[in-house]
Coordinates of C-alpha atoms in Angstrom, one line a residue:
T1 CA 0.1 -0.1 0.2
A2 CA 2.8 2.5 0.9
R3 CA 4.5 1.7 -2.5
T4 CA 1.3 2.5 -4.5
Q5 CA 0.4 5.4 -2.7
Y6 CA 4.0 7.3 -2.2
P7 CA 5.5 6.1 -5.5
S8 CA 8.2 8.6 -5.0
D9 CA 11.8 8.5 -3.2
H10 CA 10.4 8.9 0.0
T11 CA 9.1 5.2 -0.7
N12 CA 11.9 3.8 1.6
L13 CA 11.1 6.0 4.4
V14 CA 7.6 5.4 4.4
L15 CA 8.0 1.7 4.4
L16 CA 10.6 1.8 7.2
L17 CA 7.9 4.0 9.4
F18 CA 5.4 1.2 8.7
C19 CA 7.6 -1.7 9.5
I20 CA 8.3 0.0 13.1
I21 CA 4.4 0.8 13.6
I22 CA 3.7 -3.0 12.9
R23 CA 6.7 -4.4 15.4
D24 CA 5.5 -2.0 18.1
A25 CA 2.0 -3.3 17.5
Q26 CA 3.3 -6.8 18.8
Y27 CA 4.0 -5.4 22.0
M28 CA 0.7 -3.6 22.7
T29 CA -2.0 -5.9 21.0
P30 CA -2.5 -9.8 21.3
C31 CA -1.7 -9.8 17.4
H32 CA 1.8 -11.9 17.3
A33 CA 1.4 -12.5 13.9
F34 CA 3.0 -9.3 12.9
Q35 CA 6.8 -9.4 12.6
A36 CA 9.8 -7.0 12.1
P37 CA 10.6 -7.1 8.4
A38 CA 14.0 -8.8 8.1
A39 CA 14.9 -6.5 4.8
F40 CA 14.2 -2.8 3.7
F41 CA 14.1 -1.4 0.2
A42 CA 16.6 1.1 -1.2
I43 CA 16.7 3.4 -4.0
H44 CA 19.8 3.0 -6.2
Q45 CA 20.8 6.7 -6.9
K46 CA 22.2 6.1 -10.2
T47 CA 19.7 3.5 -11.9
R48 CA 16.8 4.8 -9.7
T49 CA 15.6 1.5 -8.9
R50 CA 14.5 0.1 -5.8
R51 CA 16.8 -3.0 -4.2
L52 CA 16.2 -5.0 -1.5
L53 CA 18.7 -4.6 1.3
P54 CA 19.5 -6.8 4.5
A55 CA 17.9 -5.9 7.6
P56 CA 20.1 -3.3 10.0
L57 CA 22.0 -4.9 12.6
G58 CA 19.6 -5.6 15.5
V59 CA 16.2 -5.3 13.6
G60 CA 14.5 -8.7 12.6
P61 CA 12.1 -11.1 13.8
G62 CA 12.4 -12.3 17.4
M63 CA 14.2 -8.7 18.5
M64 CA 13.3 -8.3 22.0
G65 CA 13.5 -4.4 23.0
L66 CA 13.1 -1.4 21.2
E67 CA 15.9 0.6 19.4
P68 CA 15.1 4.4 19.2
L69 CA 13.6 5.4 15.8
A70 CA 16.5 7.6 14.8
T71 CA 18.9 4.8 15.3
I72 CA 17.1 2.3 12.8
I73 CA 16.8 5.2 10.3
T74 CA 20.5 5.6 10.4
T75 CA 21.3 2.2 10.3
A76 CA 19.3 1.4 7.3
T77 CA 20.3 4.5 5.5
T78 CA 24.1 3.4 6.2
T79 CA 23.4 0.1 4.8
A80 CA 21.6 1.6 1.5
T81 CA 24.5 4.1 1.1
T82 CA 27.1 1.4 1.4
T83 CA 25.0 -0.9 -1.1
S84 CA 24.7 1.9 -3.5
T85 CA 28.4 2.7 -3.4
M86 CA 29.6 -0.7 -3.8
A87 CA 27.4 -1.3 -6.7
N88 CA 28.6 2.0 -8.5
F89 CA 32.5 0.6 -7.6
E90 CA 31.2 -2.6 -9.3
A91 CA 30.2 -0.9 -12.1
T92 CA 32.9 1.1 -12.6
T93 CA 35.2 -1.9 -12.3
I94 CA 33.4 -3.5 -15.0
N95 CA 33.5 -0.6 -17.4
L96 CA 37.5 -0.4 -16.9
A97 CA 37.6 -4.2 -17.7
S98 CA 35.5 -4.2 -20.6
L99 CA 37.9 -0.7 -21.8
S100 CA 41.0 -2.8 -20.9
S101 CA 39.7 -6.1 -22.9
W102 CA 39.0 -4.1 -25.8
L103 CA 42.5 -2.1 -26.1
T104 CA 44.1 -5.6 -25.6
I105 CA 42.3 -7.5 -28.1
D106 CA 44.3 -10.1 -30.2
S107 CA 44.9 -9.6 -34.1
D108 CA 42.3 -11.9 -35.3
I109 CA 39.7 -9.9 -33.4
S110 CA 41.3 -6.6 -34.3
E111 CA 40.8 -7.7 -38.2
A112 CA 37.4 -8.7 -37.6
V113 CA 36.3 -5.3 -36.2
A114 CA 38.2 -3.3 -38.6
G115 CA 36.6 -4.9 -41.6
P116 CA 33.4 -3.4 -41.6
F117 CA 34.9 0.2 -41.3
F118 CA 37.3 -0.4 -44.5
G119 CA 33.9 -1.7 -46.2
A120 CA 31.8 1.2 -45.1
S121 CA 34.5 3.8 -46.0
L122 CA 34.2 2.8 -49.9
L123 CA 31.0 4.8 -50.5
P124 CA 31.9 8.0 -48.9
Y125 CA 35.2 7.9 -50.7
L126 CA 33.3 7.5 -54.1
A127 CA 31.2 10.6 -53.5
F128 CA 34.4 12.3 -52.6
L129 CA 35.6 11.4 -56.2
Y130 CA 32.3 12.4 -57.6
F131 CA 32.3 15.8 -56.0
L132 CA 35.9 16.4 -56.6
N133 CA 35.6 16.1 -60.1
V134 CA 32.6 18.0 -61.1
P135 CA 33.2 20.4 -63.9
E136 CA 32.0 23.6 -61.9
N137 CA 35.2 22.6 -59.6
E138 CA 37.7 22.9 -62.2
T139 CA 39.9 20.4 -60.3
P140 CA 43.4 19.5 -62.2
K141 CA 42.3 16.3 -63.9
G142 CA 45.9 14.9 -62.7
V143 CA 44.9 15.5 -59.1
T144 CA 41.4 13.6 -59.8
V145 CA 43.5 10.8 -60.9
G146 CA 46.0 10.9 -58.0
F147 CA 43.0 10.5 -55.6
A148 CA 41.4 7.7 -57.9
T149 CA 44.2 5.7 -57.7
C150 CA 43.7 5.0 -54.0
L151 CA 40.9 2.8 -55.1
L152 CA 43.8 0.8 -57.0
F153 CA 45.6 0.6 -53.9
V154 CA 42.5 -0.7 -52.0
F155 CA 41.5 -3.6 -54.5
L156 CA 45.2 -4.7 -55.1
T157 CA 45.9 -5.0 -51.4
I158 CA 43.1 -7.4 -51.1
P159 CA 44.8 -10.2 -52.8
A160 CA 48.2 -9.4 -51.0
A161 CA 46.7 -9.7 -47.7
I162 CA 44.7 -13.2 -48.6
A163 CA 47.9 -14.3 -49.9
A164 CA 49.8 -13.6 -46.7
K165 CA 47.2 -15.3 -44.6
L166 CA 46.7 -18.8 -46.7
Q167 CA 50.3 -18.7 -47.5
Y168 CA 52.0 -18.2 -44.0
G169 CA 48.9 -17.6 -41.7
V170 CA 49.8 -14.0 -40.9
S171 CA 48.6 -10.6 -41.5
L172 CA 50.0 -8.4 -44.4
A173 CA 51.9 -6.5 -41.9
D174 CA 53.9 -9.1 -41.2
S175 CA 55.3 -10.0 -44.5
D176 CA 57.3 -7.6 -45.5
W177 CA 57.7 -8.3 -49.2
L178 CA 53.8 -8.7 -49.6
H179 CA 53.5 -5.7 -47.6
G180 CA 55.9 -3.0 -49.2
S181 CA 54.6 -4.2 -52.6
A182 CA 51.0 -3.3 -51.4
E183 CA 52.0 -0.1 -49.7
S184 CA 53.7 1.1 -52.4
L185 CA 50.6 1.6 -54.5
L186 CA 49.6 4.1 -51.7
T187 CA 52.8 5.9 -52.2
M188 CA 52.1 6.0 -56.0
T189 CA 48.8 7.5 -55.2
N190 CA 49.9 10.5 -53.1
L191 CA 52.9 11.2 -55.3
V192 CA 51.0 11.5 -58.4
T193 CA 48.4 13.7 -56.6
V194 CA 51.4 15.8 -55.2
I195 CA 52.8 16.0 -58.9
A196 CA 49.6 16.9 -60.6
F197 CA 48.7 19.7 -58.1
R198 CA 52.1 21.2 -57.8
Q199 CA 52.2 21.4 -61.7
A200 CA 48.4 23.3 -61.8
L201 CA 49.6 25.6 -59.1
A202 CA 52.7 26.4 -60.7
A203 CA 50.9 27.6 -63.7
K204 CA 48.1 29.4 -61.8
E205 CA 50.6 31.5 -59.8
N206 CA 52.9 32.4 -62.7
A207 CA 50.7 33.7 -65.7
N208 CA 53.8 33.3 -67.9
L209 CA 53.6 29.5 -67.7
P210 CA 51.1 27.5 -69.9
T211 CA 48.5 25.2 -68.5
P212 CA 50.1 21.9 -68.2
Q213 CA 48.4 19.0 -69.8
S214 CA 48.1 17.2 -66.6
A215 CA 45.6 20.2 -65.5
L216 CA 43.5 19.6 -68.8
T217 CA 43.3 15.9 -69.4
Y218 CA 43.5 13.0 -67.5
S219 CA 45.9 11.1 -70.0
P220 CA 49.4 12.0 -68.5
M221 CA 48.7 11.1 -64.8
V222 CA 47.2 7.9 -66.2
W223 CA 49.9 6.8 -68.0
L224 CA 52.2 7.8 -65.0
V225 CA 49.8 5.3 -62.9
L226 CA 50.3 2.7 -65.2
G227 CA 53.8 2.8 -65.3
L228 CA 54.2 2.9 -61.7
T229 CA 51.9 0.0 -61.2
T230 CA 53.5 -2.0 -63.6
L231 CA 56.7 -1.5 -61.4
A232 CA 54.8 -2.0 -58.0
A233 CA 53.3 -5.4 -59.5
A234 CA 57.2 -6.5 -60.7
T235 CA 58.1 -6.3 -57.2
A236 CA 55.6 -8.5 -56.0
I237 CA 55.7 -10.9 -59.1
L238 CA 59.6 -11.2 -59.2
P239 CA 60.0 -12.2 -55.4
A240 CA 57.0 -14.6 -55.9
L241 CA 58.8 -16.8 -58.2
S242 CA 61.7 -17.4 -56.2
N243 CA 60.1 -19.6 -53.4
P244 CA 60.0 -16.5 -50.7
Q245 CA 59.7 -16.8 -47.1
V246 CA 56.9 -15.1 -44.7
H247 CA 59.9 -12.6 -43.6
T248 CA 61.8 -12.2 -46.8
L249 CA 62.6 -8.4 -47.1
Y250 CA 61.1 -6.4 -49.7
L251 CA 63.2 -5.5 -52.3
N252 CA 65.4 -8.1 -50.9
G253 CA 66.4 -5.5 -48.2
F254 CA 67.9 -3.0 -50.4
L255 CA 69.1 0.0 -48.7
D256 CA 68.9 -2.2 -45.5
L257 CA 72.6 -2.5 -43.3
P258 CA 74.1 -5.5 -44.5
D259 CA 74.6 -6.7 -40.8
S260 CA 72.8 -5.1 -38.3
S261 CA 73.6 -7.4 -35.6
F262 CA 76.6 -5.4 -34.3
L263 CA 74.2 -2.6 -33.2
S264 CA 73.1 -5.1 -30.7
Q265 CA 76.4 -6.6 -30.2
N266 CA 78.7 -3.4 -29.9
L267 CA 76.4 -0.5 -29.0
G268 CA 73.6 -2.4 -26.5
A269 CA 70.7 -2.3 -28.9
H270 CA 67.6 -4.7 -29.0
P271 CA 67.7 -7.1 -31.7
E272 CA 65.2 -6.6 -34.2
P273 CA 62.1 -8.7 -34.4
E274 CA 61.5 -11.2 -37.4
N275 CA 58.7 -8.9 -38.6
A276 CA 60.7 -5.7 -38.5
L277 CA 59.9 -3.5 -41.7
S278 CA 63.0 -3.1 -44.1
V279 CA 64.1 0.5 -45.0
P280 CA 62.3 0.3 -48.4
T281 CA 59.1 -0.4 -46.7
W282 CA 59.8 2.4 -43.9
I283 CA 60.4 4.8 -47.1
I284 CA 57.1 4.0 -48.3
H285 CA 55.2 4.9 -45.3
V286 CA 57.3 7.5 -44.2
S287 CA 57.0 9.3 -48.1
S288 CA 53.0 8.2 -48.1
L289 CA 52.7 10.4 -44.9
V290 CA 54.9 13.2 -45.9
E291 CA 53.2 13.5 -49.4
F292 CA 49.9 13.6 -47.9
L293 CA 50.7 16.3 -46.1
V294 CA 52.0 18.4 -48.8
A295 CA 48.8 17.3 -50.6
M296 CA 47.1 19.1 -47.8
G297 CA 49.0 22.3 -48.1
F298 CA 48.6 22.1 -51.9
C299 CA 44.8 22.2 -50.9
W300 CA 44.9 24.9 -48.5
R301 CA 47.1 27.0 -51.2
W302 CA 44.6 26.4 -53.9
G303 CA 42.0 27.8 -52.2
D304 CA 44.0 31.3 -51.9
V305 CA 45.0 30.9 -55.6
V306 CA 41.1 30.4 -57.0
E307 CA 39.7 32.5 -54.0
N308 CA 37.5 29.8 -52.8
P309 CA 37.9 29.1 -49.3
R310 CA 36.0 26.1 -49.3
W311 CA 39.4 24.3 -50.8
K312 CA 40.7 25.0 -47.3
G313 CA 37.6 22.7 -45.9
L314 CA 39.2 20.1 -47.9
T315 CA 42.4 20.0 -45.8
W316 CA 40.3 20.0 -42.9
G317 CA 38.3 17.1 -44.3
L318 CA 41.5 15.0 -45.1
L319 CA 42.9 15.4 -41.3
P320 CA 41.6 12.0 -40.2
L321 CA 43.0 10.5 -43.2
H322 CA 46.2 11.7 -42.2
S323 CA 45.8 10.5 -38.7
S324 CA 45.0 7.0 -40.2
G325 CA 48.3 6.9 -41.7
I326 CA 49.8 7.9 -38.5
T327 CA 48.2 5.1 -36.9
A328 CA 49.5 2.5 -39.3
C329 CA 53.0 3.9 -38.8
T330 CA 52.7 3.7 -35.5
Y331 CA 51.5 -0.1 -35.5
H332 CA 54.5 -0.7 -37.2
L333 CA 56.9 1.1 -34.9
F334 CA 55.7 -1.3 -31.8
Y335 CA 56.6 -4.2 -34.4
N336 CA 52.8 -4.8 -35.2
Q337 CA 52.3 -5.6 -31.1
I338 CA 49.3 -3.4 -30.8
P339 CA 46.1 -4.5 -32.4
I340 CA 43.9 -2.2 -31.2
L341 CA 45.2 0.1 -33.6
V342 CA 44.3 -1.9 -36.9
P343 CA 40.4 -0.9 -36.1
L344 CA 41.3 2.5 -35.1
Q345 CA 43.2 3.1 -38.4
A346 CA 39.9 1.5 -40.3
L347 CA 37.6 4.0 -37.8
L348 CA 39.9 6.8 -39.0
T349 CA 39.6 5.9 -42.7
C350 CA 36.0 5.6 -42.8
V351 CA 35.4 9.1 -40.8
G352 CA 38.2 10.6 -43.1
N353 CA 36.4 9.3 -46.2
T354 CA 33.3 10.8 -45.0
T355 CA 34.7 14.1 -43.9
A356 CA 36.7 14.5 -47.2
A357 CA 33.2 13.9 -49.1
F358 CA 31.5 16.8 -47.4
A359 CA 34.4 19.0 -48.0
A360 CA 34.1 18.2 -51.8
Y361 CA 30.5 18.8 -51.9
R362 CA 30.8 22.1 -50.4
I363 CA 33.3 23.1 -52.8
A364 CA 31.3 21.8 -55.5
V365 CA 28.2 23.7 -54.0
S366 CA 30.1 27.1 -53.6
N367 CA 31.0 26.7 -57.5
G368 CA 27.3 26.7 -58.7
W369 CA 26.9 22.8 -58.7
T370 CA 23.3 21.8 -58.1
W371 CA 21.7 18.1 -57.5
Q372 CA 20.1 18.4 -61.1
R373 CA 23.2 17.4 -62.3
V374 CA 22.9 13.8 -61.2
P375 CA 20.8 12.2 -63.9
W376 CA 19.2 9.7 -62.0
L377 CA 17.6 11.9 -59.5
L378 CA 15.9 13.7 -62.1
T379 CA 14.5 10.5 -63.6
T380 CA 13.4 9.0 -60.6
G381 CA 11.7 12.5 -59.6
L382 CA 13.6 13.3 -56.4
V383 CA 14.7 16.6 -57.7
E384 CA 12.7 18.7 -60.4
E385 CA 14.4 20.1 -63.2
N386 CA 14.5 23.8 -62.6
S387 CA 13.8 23.7 -58.8
P388 CA 16.4 26.0 -56.9
S389 CA 18.9 24.1 -55.0
D390 CA 19.9 25.1 -51.4
G391 CA 23.5 26.5 -51.5
A392 CA 23.8 26.5 -55.2
T393 CA 24.3 30.2 -55.6
V394 CA 28.2 30.7 -56.6
T395 CA 29.6 32.6 -53.7
H396 CA 31.8 35.6 -54.6
M397 CA 34.9 35.1 -52.3
Q398 CA 36.8 38.0 -50.7
P399 CA 40.4 38.3 -51.3
T400 CA 42.6 36.2 -48.7
L401 CA 45.8 37.5 -46.8
K402 CA 49.0 36.4 -48.4
E403 CA 50.1 33.6 -46.0
S404 CA 53.8 33.7 -44.5
G405 CA 56.2 31.7 -46.8
S406 CA 58.1 30.5 -43.7
L407 CA 58.5 26.7 -43.3
I408 CA 55.9 25.6 -40.9
G409 CA 55.6 21.8 -41.5
F410 CA 55.8 19.0 -44.1
E411 CA 52.9 20.2 -45.6
D412 CA 55.0 23.5 -46.8
L413 CA 57.8 21.1 -48.6
G414 CA 55.5 21.7 -51.8
D415 CA 56.0 25.7 -51.2
A416 CA 59.5 25.5 -50.1
L417 CA 60.9 23.6 -52.9
A418 CA 58.4 25.4 -55.7
G419 CA 61.5 26.8 -57.5
D420 CA 62.9 22.9 -58.4
D421 CA 61.6 21.0 -61.1
D422 CA 59.6 18.0 -60.7
Y423 CA 62.6 15.4 -61.0
T424 CA 64.6 17.2 -58.1
F425 CA 61.5 17.7 -55.9
L426 CA 61.4 14.1 -55.9
I427 CA 64.8 13.3 -55.1
K428 CA 64.8 15.6 -52.2
L429 CA 61.6 14.1 -51.0
F430 CA 63.1 10.7 -51.6
V431 CA 66.3 11.5 -49.7
G432 CA 64.5 13.2 -46.8
C433 CA 62.1 10.4 -46.3
A434 CA 65.2 7.8 -46.3
V435 CA 67.0 9.6 -43.8
A436 CA 63.8 9.6 -41.4
S437 CA 63.3 5.8 -42.2
Y438 CA 66.7 5.0 -41.3
L439 CA 66.5 7.0 -37.9
I440 CA 63.3 5.0 -37.1
K441 CA 64.1 1.8 -38.1
Y442 CA 68.0 1.6 -36.2
G443 CA 67.0 4.2 -33.9
E444 CA 64.1 2.4 -32.3
V445 CA 66.3 -0.7 -31.3
F446 CA 67.8 1.4 -28.7
F447 CA 64.6 1.8 -26.9
D448 CA 62.7 -0.2 -24.6
F449 CA 59.1 1.0 -25.3
P450 CA 59.0 -0.6 -28.9
Y451 CA 59.5 -3.8 -27.1
D452 CA 56.9 -3.3 -24.4
A453 CA 54.0 -2.0 -26.7
N454 CA 52.4 0.1 -24.0
V455 CA 49.2 0.6 -25.7
F456 CA 48.6 3.8 -24.1
L457 CA 51.7 5.1 -25.3
G458 CA 50.8 3.9 -28.9
L459 CA 47.4 5.8 -28.9
S460 CA 49.1 9.1 -27.4
I461 CA 51.7 8.7 -30.3
V462 CA 48.8 8.7 -32.6
A463 CA 46.9 11.4 -30.7
V464 CA 49.5 14.1 -30.1
P465 CA 50.9 14.8 -33.8
S466 CA 47.0 14.7 -35.1
V467 CA 45.8 17.1 -32.5
L468 CA 49.1 19.5 -33.2
N469 CA 48.5 19.2 -37.2
A470 CA 44.8 20.1 -36.5
F471 CA 45.8 23.0 -34.3
K472 CA 48.2 24.5 -36.6
W473 CA 45.6 24.7 -39.5
Y474 CA 43.4 26.0 -36.8
K475 CA 45.9 28.7 -36.1
R476 CA 46.4 29.4 -39.8
S477 CA 42.8 29.8 -40.9
K478 CA 42.7 32.7 -37.9
D479 CA 45.9 34.3 -38.9
P480 CA 47.5 33.7 -42.0
S481 CA 50.6 35.1 -41.3
F482 CA 51.2 32.5 -38.6
E483 CA 54.8 31.4 -39.1
G484 CA 54.7 28.1 -36.8
W485 CA 56.5 27.4 -33.7
F486 CA 60.1 26.8 -35.4

């Protein structure tokens, strides 16, 4: 009755008083059928659910003598609070245990979790390519070819990963010769994008230069992609004919030190694990990161040249994809011992493809593109042929301040080396990435952390440069004269 008439948080107190009255009645009336209840109800403060608690000490059937009401209420309240605290502590412990189990998943589970994210990232990337290539944007054709080549990397990586699993029972990242061959396609993607963007920017900024063919037609960069793809295929096919082992080095260890054991024998370094990346494979990974940063810088610079800030939004949209690349390199830095980084990379790829698609859509709309440009929408009646489209009006951009030419980061290498021809630019880029790769491969063996594989340290290595990169672009968007921190 009390719970029905008093359905509020005061129900506990009403029940407690009711129990005391009934207990007192056994001493004042001949009706001894009433006994003090051996339990009380308490309301859990977090879930707002009532729980049945044990009776306080000294309260129960057969208890002789009466305790003061205040003592009973205090005892019941203390018991309820203690039980609630324990329940909250247990819930927190369960949450921490669940988080810990997720952070320490094995490689099989990590690949299973990553799969759906990689699959889901395909559609937004196709949308990104579509919006980037609409005629209203006047995107350099070679840039579109470069970004589209990423699809080639995706589809050709699949058979390499299957071969690694079926032939050796390992993931692609643990078989260097297959890994390097597959990842070289990603480097090729970024390389074509950078070269095409670089040529188009040079012509836009210098009226005396003719518009390059790579900006007007697809064919120059398509032929470059075909040549580079043939070369990448050769690096996989030729070793496959010589019965390679699981840890056969990419390009047969070309550029690796002939004998790195002297580092451990004479200089106190740790021996490298068998799945350590070769120098050429590290060069591929480092160059991919650097080239992508340069491409992001070119997007920002293109926004100034064409006086459309929406292109700078594409730089923002590409940030998660760069973080995805950092995640992959961090995974290899710890010798592939932190499996949680695999689904994290997949998640960042999916998010990055989506944000890039949205950024490209904003560019297209700012240049006058409308949904009427999509033929199947007209045929299905989802869009009327002459209906207005939200945001379809061409935005008139205000002139922007000229940004500082000082070196801020790798994304500014395009500006710093603008006076070089394409071949000199690529040679300098390769040399810089090679030096960085040697430092990473042979420098990390002098530290314990790559072997300890602390998951929180790994996540920090991903998060810190990602946050600094985002903050740098934020500062530059607010202050075009921002000269960086060094």
